[in-house]
mmCIF file of C-alpha atoms in Angstrom:
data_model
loop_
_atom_site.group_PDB
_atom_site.id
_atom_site.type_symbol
_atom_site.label_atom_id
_atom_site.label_comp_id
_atom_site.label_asym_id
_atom_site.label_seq_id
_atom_site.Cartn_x
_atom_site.Cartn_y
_atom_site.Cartn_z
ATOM 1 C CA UNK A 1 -32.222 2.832 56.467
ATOM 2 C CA UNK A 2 -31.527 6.196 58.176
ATOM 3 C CA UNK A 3 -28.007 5.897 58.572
ATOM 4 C CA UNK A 4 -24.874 3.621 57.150
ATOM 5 C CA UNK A 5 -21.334 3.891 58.692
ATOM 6 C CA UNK A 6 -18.790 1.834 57.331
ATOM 7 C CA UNK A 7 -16.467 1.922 60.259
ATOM 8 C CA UNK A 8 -12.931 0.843 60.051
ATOM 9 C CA UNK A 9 -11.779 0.127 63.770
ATOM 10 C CA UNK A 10 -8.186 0.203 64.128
ATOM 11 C CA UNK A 11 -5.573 -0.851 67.105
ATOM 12 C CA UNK A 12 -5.484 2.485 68.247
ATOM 13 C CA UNK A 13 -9.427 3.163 68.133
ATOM 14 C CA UNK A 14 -9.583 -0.238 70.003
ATOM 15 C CA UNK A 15 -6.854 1.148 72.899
ATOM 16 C CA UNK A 16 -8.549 4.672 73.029
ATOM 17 C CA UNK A 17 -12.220 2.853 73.953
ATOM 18 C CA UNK A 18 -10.679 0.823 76.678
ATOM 19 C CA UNK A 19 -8.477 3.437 77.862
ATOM 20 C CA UNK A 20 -11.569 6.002 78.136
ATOM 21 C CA UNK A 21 -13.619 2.824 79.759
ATOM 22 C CA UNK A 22 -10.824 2.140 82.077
ATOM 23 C CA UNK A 23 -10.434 6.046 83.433
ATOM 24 C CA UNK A 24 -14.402 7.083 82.957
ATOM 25 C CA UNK A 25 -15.903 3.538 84.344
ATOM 26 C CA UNK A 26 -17.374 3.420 88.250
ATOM 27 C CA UNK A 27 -16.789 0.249 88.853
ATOM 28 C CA UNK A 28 -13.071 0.528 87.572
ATOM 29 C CA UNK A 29 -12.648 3.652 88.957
ATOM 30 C CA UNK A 30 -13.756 1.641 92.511
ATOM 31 C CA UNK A 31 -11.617 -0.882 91.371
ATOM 32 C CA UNK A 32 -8.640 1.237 90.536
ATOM 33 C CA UNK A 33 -9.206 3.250 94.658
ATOM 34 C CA UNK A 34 -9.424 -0.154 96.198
ATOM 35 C CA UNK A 35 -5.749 -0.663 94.740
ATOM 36 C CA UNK A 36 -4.234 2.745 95.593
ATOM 37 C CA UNK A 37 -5.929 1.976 99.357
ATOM 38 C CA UNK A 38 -3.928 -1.680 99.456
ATOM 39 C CA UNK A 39 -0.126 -0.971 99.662
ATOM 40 C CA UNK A 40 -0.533 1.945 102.134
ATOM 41 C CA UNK A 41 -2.709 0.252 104.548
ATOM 42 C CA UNK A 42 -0.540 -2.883 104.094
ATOM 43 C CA UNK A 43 2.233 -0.844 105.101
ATOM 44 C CA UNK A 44 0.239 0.539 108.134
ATOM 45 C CA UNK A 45 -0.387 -2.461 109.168
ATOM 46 C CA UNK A 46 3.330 -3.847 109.024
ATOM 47 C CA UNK A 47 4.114 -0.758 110.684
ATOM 48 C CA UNK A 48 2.049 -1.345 113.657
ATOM 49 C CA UNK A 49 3.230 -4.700 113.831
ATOM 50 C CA UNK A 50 6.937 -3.338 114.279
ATOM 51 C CA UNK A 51 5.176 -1.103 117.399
ATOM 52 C CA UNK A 52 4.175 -3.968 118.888
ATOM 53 C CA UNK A 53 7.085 -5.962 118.366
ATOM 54 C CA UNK A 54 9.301 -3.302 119.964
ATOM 55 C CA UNK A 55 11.431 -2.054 117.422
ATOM 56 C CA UNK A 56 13.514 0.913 117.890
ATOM 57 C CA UNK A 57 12.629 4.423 116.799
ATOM 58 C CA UNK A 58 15.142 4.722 114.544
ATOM 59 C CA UNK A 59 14.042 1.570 113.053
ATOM 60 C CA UNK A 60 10.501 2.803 113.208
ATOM 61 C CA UNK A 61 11.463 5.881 111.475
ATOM 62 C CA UNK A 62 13.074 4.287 108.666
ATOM 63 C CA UNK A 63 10.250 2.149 107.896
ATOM 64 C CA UNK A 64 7.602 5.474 108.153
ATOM 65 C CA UNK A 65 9.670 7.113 105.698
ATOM 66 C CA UNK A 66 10.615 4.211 103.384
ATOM 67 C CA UNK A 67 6.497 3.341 103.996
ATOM 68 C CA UNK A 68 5.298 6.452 103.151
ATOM 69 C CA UNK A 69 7.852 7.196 99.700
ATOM 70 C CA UNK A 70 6.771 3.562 98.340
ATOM 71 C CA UNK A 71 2.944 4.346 98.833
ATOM 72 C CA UNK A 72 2.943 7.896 97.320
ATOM 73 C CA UNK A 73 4.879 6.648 94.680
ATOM 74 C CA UNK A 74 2.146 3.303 94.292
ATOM 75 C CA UNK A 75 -0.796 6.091 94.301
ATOM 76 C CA UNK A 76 0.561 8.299 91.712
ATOM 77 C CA UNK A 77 1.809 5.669 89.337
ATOM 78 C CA UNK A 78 -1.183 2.897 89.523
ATOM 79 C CA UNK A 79 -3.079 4.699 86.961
ATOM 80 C CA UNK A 80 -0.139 5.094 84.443
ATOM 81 C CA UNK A 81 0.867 1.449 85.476
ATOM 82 C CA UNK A 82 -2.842 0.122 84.578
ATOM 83 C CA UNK A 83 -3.134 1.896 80.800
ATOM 84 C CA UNK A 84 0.685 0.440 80.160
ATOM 85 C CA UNK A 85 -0.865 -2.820 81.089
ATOM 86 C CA UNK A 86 -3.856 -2.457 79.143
ATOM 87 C CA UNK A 87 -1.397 -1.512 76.134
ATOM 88 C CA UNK A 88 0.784 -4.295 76.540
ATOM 89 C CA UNK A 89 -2.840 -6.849 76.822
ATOM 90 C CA UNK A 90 -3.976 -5.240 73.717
ATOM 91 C CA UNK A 91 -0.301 -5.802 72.178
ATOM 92 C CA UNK A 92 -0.369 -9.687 72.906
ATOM 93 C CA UNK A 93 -3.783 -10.274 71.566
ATOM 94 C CA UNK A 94 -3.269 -8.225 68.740
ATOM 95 C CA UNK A 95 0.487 -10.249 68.525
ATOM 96 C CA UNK A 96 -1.212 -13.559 68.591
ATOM 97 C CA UNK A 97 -4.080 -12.872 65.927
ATOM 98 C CA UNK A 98 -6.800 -12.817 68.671
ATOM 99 C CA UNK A 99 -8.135 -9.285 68.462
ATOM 100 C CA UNK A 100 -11.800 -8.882 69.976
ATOM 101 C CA UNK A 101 -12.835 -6.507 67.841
ATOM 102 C CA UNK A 102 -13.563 -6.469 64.027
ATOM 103 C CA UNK A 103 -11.508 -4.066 61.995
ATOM 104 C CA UNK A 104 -14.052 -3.447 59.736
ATOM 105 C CA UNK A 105 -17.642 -3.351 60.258
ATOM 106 C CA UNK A 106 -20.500 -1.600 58.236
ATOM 107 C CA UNK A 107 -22.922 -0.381 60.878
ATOM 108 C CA UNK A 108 -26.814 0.474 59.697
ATOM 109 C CA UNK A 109 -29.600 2.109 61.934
ATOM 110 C CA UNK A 110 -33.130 1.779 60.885
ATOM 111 C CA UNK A 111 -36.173 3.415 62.803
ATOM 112 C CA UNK A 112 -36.620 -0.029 64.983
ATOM 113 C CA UNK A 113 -33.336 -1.222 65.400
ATOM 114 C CA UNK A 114 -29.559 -1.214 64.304
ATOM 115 C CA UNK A 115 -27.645 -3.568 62.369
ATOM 116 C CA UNK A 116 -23.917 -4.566 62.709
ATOM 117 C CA UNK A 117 -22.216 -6.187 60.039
ATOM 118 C CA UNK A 118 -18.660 -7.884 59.402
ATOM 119 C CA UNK A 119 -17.032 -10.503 57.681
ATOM 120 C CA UNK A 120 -17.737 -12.983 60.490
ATOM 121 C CA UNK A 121 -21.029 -12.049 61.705
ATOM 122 C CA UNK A 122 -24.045 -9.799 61.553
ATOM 123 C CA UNK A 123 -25.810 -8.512 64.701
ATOM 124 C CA UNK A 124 -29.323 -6.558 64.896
ATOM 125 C CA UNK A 125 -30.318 -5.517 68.391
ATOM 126 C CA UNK A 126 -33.045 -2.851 69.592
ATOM 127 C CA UNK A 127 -32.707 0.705 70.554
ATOM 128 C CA UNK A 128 -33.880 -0.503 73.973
ATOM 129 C CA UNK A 129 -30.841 -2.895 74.223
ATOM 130 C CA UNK A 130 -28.404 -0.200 74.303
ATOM 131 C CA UNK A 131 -27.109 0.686 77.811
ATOM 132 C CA UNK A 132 -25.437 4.020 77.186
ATOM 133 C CA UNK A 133 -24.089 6.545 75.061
ATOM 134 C CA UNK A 134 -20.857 8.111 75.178
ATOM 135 C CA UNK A 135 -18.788 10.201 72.941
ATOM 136 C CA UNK A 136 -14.912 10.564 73.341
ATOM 137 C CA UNK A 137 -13.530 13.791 71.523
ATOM 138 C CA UNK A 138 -12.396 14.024 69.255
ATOM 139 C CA UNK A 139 -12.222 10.036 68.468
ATOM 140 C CA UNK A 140 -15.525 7.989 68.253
ATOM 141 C CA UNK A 141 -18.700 7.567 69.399
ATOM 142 C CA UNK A 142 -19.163 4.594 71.757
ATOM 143 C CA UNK A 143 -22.747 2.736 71.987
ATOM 144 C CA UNK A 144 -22.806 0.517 74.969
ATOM 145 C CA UNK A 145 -24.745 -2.848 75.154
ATOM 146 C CA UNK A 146 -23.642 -3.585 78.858
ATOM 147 C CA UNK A 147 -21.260 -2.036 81.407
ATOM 148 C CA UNK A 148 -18.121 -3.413 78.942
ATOM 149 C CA UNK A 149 -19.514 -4.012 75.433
ATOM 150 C CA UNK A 150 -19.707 -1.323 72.882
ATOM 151 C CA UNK A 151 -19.875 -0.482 69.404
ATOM 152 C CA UNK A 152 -16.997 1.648 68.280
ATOM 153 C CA UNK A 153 -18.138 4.584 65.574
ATOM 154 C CA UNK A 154 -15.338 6.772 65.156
ATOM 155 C CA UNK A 155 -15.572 9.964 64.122
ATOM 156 C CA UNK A 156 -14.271 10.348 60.982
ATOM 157 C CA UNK A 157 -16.985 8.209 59.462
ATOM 158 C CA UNK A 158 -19.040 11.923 59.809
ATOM 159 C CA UNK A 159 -18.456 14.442 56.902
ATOM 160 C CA UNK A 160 -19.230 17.019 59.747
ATOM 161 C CA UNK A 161 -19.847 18.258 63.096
ATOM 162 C CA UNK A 162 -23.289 18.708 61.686
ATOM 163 C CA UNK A 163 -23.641 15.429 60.851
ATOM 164 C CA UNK A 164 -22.283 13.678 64.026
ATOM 165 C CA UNK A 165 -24.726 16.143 66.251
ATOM 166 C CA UNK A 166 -27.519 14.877 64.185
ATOM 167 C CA UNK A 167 -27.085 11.432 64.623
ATOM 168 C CA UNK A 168 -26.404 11.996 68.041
ATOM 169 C CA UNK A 169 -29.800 13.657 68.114
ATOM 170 C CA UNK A 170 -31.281 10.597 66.609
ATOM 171 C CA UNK A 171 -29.670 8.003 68.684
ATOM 172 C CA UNK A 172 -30.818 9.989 71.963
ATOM 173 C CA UNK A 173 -34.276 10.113 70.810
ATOM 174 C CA UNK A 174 -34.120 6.231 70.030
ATOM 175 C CA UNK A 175 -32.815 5.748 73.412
ATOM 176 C CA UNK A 176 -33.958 8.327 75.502
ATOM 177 C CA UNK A 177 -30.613 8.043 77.014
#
């Protein structure tokens, strides 16, 4: 065994990994455009329906400016309104004893493979199963299996910046990612 990390994950490590997924993922981020794009071209839409149907100017100009206040307030706000969401989904799980994470784990990495261990379950992939790295400063480490799954290291489990580079070094080599 090269390394050991007995990694306690907590609520908040849990929150910070899908928060960083959430703002740093393409397809979310594609996601999360595709959203800010649907109210104001909804509202461009209704708005050239009320040309067509003849409405008044001043109508018309109450409707550009209520429009246009509504949609800069739904681009500015969707990405604050999606991490209070994820907060509040993370909340009710964690409310109803359904977390999907274990909150403590004892992670090992040999030459050939890694090995995840907790109270339910024990899990051994390869180094060529991992999808990506990524680190979030200053709070963990985050090996992806897929575009969503990852294993959460956080950084405290390092005695020092030393260390974590190290490892990092390692797990790059392993991965050539």
């Amino acid at each position: 065994m090269l390394y050991k990390f007995e990694c306690k994950t907590t609520y908040k490590d849990y929150y910070e990994f899908n928060k960083y997924h959430t703002i740093n993922s393409p397809d979310v981020k594609k996601s999360r455009l595709i959203g800010k794009l649907y109210v104001p071209v909804l509202f461009l839409i209704m708005f050239i329906y009320y040309i067509i149907r003849g409405d008044d100017w001043y109508s018309l100009s109450f409707a550009l400016v209520i429009f246009s206040i509504v949609s800069i307030i739904w681009i500015f706000s969707l990405k604050p309104l999606t991490l209070f969401f994820l907060k509040l989904h993370i909340r009710f799980m964690k409310k109803n004893g359904k977390l999907p994470y274990s909150e403590f784990s004892v992670m090992e990495f040999y030459d050939d493979s890694f090995i995840e261990k907790t109270d339910n379950a024990k899990t051994e992939a390869q180094y060529n199963a991992i999808f990506k790295i990524r680190v979030n400063e200053p709070k963990a480490i985050y090996i992806y299996l897929n575009t969503v799954l990852a294993y959460i290291i956080p950084l405290d489990v390092f005695d020092s910046n030393e260390a974590r580079d190290k490892f990092l070094e390692f797990i790059h080599q392993k991965t050539a990612k």
